[in-house]
Coordinates of C-alpha atoms in Angstrom, one line a residue:
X21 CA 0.0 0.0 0.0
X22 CA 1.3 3.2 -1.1
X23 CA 1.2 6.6 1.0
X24 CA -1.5 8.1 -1.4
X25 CA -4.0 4.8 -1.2
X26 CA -3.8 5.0 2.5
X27 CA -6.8 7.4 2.9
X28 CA -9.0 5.3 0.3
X29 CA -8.2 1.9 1.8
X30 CA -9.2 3.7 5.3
X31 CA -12.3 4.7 4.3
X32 CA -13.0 1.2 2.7
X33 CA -11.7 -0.2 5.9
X34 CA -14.5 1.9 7.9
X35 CA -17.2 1.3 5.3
X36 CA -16.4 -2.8 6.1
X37 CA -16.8 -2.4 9.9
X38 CA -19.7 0.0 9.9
X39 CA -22.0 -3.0 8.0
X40 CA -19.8 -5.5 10.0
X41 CA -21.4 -3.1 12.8
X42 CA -24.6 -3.5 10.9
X43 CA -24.4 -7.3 10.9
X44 CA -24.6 -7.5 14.4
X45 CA -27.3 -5.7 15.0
X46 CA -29.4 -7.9 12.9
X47 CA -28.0 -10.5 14.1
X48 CA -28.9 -10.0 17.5
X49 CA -32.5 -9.0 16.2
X50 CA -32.6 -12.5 14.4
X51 CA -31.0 -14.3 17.4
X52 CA -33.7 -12.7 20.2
X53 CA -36.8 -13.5 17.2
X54 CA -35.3 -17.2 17.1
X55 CA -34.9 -17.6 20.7
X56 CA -38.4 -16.8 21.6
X57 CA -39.3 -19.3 18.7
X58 CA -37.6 -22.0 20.7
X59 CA -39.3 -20.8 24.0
X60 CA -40.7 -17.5 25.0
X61 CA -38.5 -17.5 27.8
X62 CA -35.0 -18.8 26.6
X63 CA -32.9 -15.7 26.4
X64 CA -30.6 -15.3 23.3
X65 CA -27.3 -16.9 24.9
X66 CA -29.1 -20.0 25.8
X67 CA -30.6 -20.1 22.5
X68 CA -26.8 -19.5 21.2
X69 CA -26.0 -22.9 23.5
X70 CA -28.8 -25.4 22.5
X71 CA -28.1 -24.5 18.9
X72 CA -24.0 -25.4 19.4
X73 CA -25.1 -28.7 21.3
X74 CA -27.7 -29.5 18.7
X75 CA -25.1 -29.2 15.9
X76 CA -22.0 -30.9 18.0
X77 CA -23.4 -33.7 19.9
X78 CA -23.2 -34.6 23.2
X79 CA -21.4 -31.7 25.1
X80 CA -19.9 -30.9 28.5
X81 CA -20.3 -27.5 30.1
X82 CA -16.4 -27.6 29.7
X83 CA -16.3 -27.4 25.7
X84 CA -19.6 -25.4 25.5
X85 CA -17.2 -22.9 27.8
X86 CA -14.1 -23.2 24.8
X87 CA -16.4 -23.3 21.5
X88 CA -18.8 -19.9 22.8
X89 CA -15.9 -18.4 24.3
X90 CA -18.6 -17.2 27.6
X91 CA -17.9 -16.9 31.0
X92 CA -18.6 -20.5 33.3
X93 CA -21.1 -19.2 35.5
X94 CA -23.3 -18.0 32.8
X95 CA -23.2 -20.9 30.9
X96 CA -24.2 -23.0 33.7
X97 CA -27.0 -20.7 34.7
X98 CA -27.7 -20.7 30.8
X99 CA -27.5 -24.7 31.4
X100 CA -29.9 -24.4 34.2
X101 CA -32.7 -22.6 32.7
X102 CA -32.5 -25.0 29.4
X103 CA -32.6 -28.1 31.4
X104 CA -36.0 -26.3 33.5
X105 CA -37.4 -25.4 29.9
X106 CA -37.0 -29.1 29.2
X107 CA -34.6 -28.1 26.2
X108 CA -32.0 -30.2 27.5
X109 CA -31.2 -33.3 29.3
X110 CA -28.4 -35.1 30.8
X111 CA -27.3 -38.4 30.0
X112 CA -24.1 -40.6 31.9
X113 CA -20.9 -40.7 29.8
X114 CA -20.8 -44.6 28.8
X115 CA -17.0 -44.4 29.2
X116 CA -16.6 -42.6 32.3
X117 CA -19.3 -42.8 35.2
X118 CA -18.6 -39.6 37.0
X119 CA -18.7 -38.1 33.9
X120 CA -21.9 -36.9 31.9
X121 CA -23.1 -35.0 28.5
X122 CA -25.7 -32.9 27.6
X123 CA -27.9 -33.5 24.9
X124 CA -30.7 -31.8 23.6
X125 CA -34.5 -33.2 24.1
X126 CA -36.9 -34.5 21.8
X127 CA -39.0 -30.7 22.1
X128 CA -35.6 -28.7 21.5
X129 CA -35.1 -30.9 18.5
X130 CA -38.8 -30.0 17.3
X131 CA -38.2 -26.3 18.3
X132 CA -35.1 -26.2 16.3
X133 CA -36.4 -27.8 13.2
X134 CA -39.1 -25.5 13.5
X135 CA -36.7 -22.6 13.5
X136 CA -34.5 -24.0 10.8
X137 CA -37.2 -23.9 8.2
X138 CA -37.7 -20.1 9.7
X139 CA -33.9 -19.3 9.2
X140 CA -34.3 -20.7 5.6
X141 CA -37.3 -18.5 4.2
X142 CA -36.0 -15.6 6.0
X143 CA -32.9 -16.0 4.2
X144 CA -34.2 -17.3 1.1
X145 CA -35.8 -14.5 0.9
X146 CA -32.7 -11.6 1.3
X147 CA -31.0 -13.9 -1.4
X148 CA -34.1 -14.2 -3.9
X149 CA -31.9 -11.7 -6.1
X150 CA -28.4 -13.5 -5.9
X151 CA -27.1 -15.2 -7.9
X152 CA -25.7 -19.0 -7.0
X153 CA -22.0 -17.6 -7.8
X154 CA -23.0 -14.4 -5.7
X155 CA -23.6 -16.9 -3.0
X156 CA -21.1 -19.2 -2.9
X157 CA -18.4 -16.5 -3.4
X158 CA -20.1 -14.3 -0.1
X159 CA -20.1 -17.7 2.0
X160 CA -16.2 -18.8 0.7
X161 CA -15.8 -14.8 1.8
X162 CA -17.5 -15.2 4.8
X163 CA -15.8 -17.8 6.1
X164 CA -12.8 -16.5 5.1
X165 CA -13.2 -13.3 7.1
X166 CA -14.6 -15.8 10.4
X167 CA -11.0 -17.8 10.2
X168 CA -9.2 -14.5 11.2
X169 CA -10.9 -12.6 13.8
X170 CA -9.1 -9.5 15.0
X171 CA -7.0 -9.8 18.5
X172 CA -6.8 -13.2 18.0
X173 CA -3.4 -14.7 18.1
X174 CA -2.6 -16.6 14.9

């Protein structure tokens, strides 16, 4: 980058983090809409939770706490309330007795379908006008961007 593109790759730079900025407010719009599809009362971050364990499996509170990156006592307390909403269950670890896993329940696997076909018109719709090469270049982008989050040693 030369001296004189500095001021024009700035501005780009700032045009990329103010819809970045964007993103996430949707996306906590979209995440609070979803939750209360789930459950009226399962708050966004528990919502954030079920979905990780219904697309990893079986999970201890321990690699819930690594994959989301939130604090211990808020996922257990998160934890809590899914287990009283009947979202989740605990089963014994076959290997290890003192051990056990979570795993979501029969009516979060329901909810969730429920809010997958939701997640797919509402996006269907905002990419009605895309092309399929539009798509699968803004998801290969996408997940581009998500391998190298800022402040996060490489």
């Amino acid at each position: 980058m030369s001296p004189q593109d500095a001021p024009a790759e700035q501005s780009v730079i700032l045009d990329i983090e103010a819809g970045i900025a964007q993103l996430f407010r949707s996306a906590r719009y979209v995440i609070r809409r979803y939750s209360a599809e789930v459950h009226p009362e399962l708050q966004p971050t528990g919502f954030s939770i079920l979905r990780h364990i219904a697309q990893s499996g079986p999970s201890q509170a321990s690699s819930i706490i690594a994959a989301t990156g939130l604090d211990k006592s808020a996922v257990s307390r998160q934890l809590s309330a899914l287990r009283a909403l009947g979202l989740l269950a605990t089963r014994p670890d076959p290997t290890d007795g003192r051990s056990s896993y979570l795993v979501t329940t029969p009516l979060a696997e329901e909810r969730l379908a429920a809010v997958r076909r939701l997640v797919t018109l509402d996006y269907a719709e905002r990419f009605e006008t895309w092309s399929g090469d539009e798509l699968t270049t803004f998801a290969r982008l996408l997940e581009r961007f998500n391998d190298n989050p800022p402040g996060v040693p490489r």
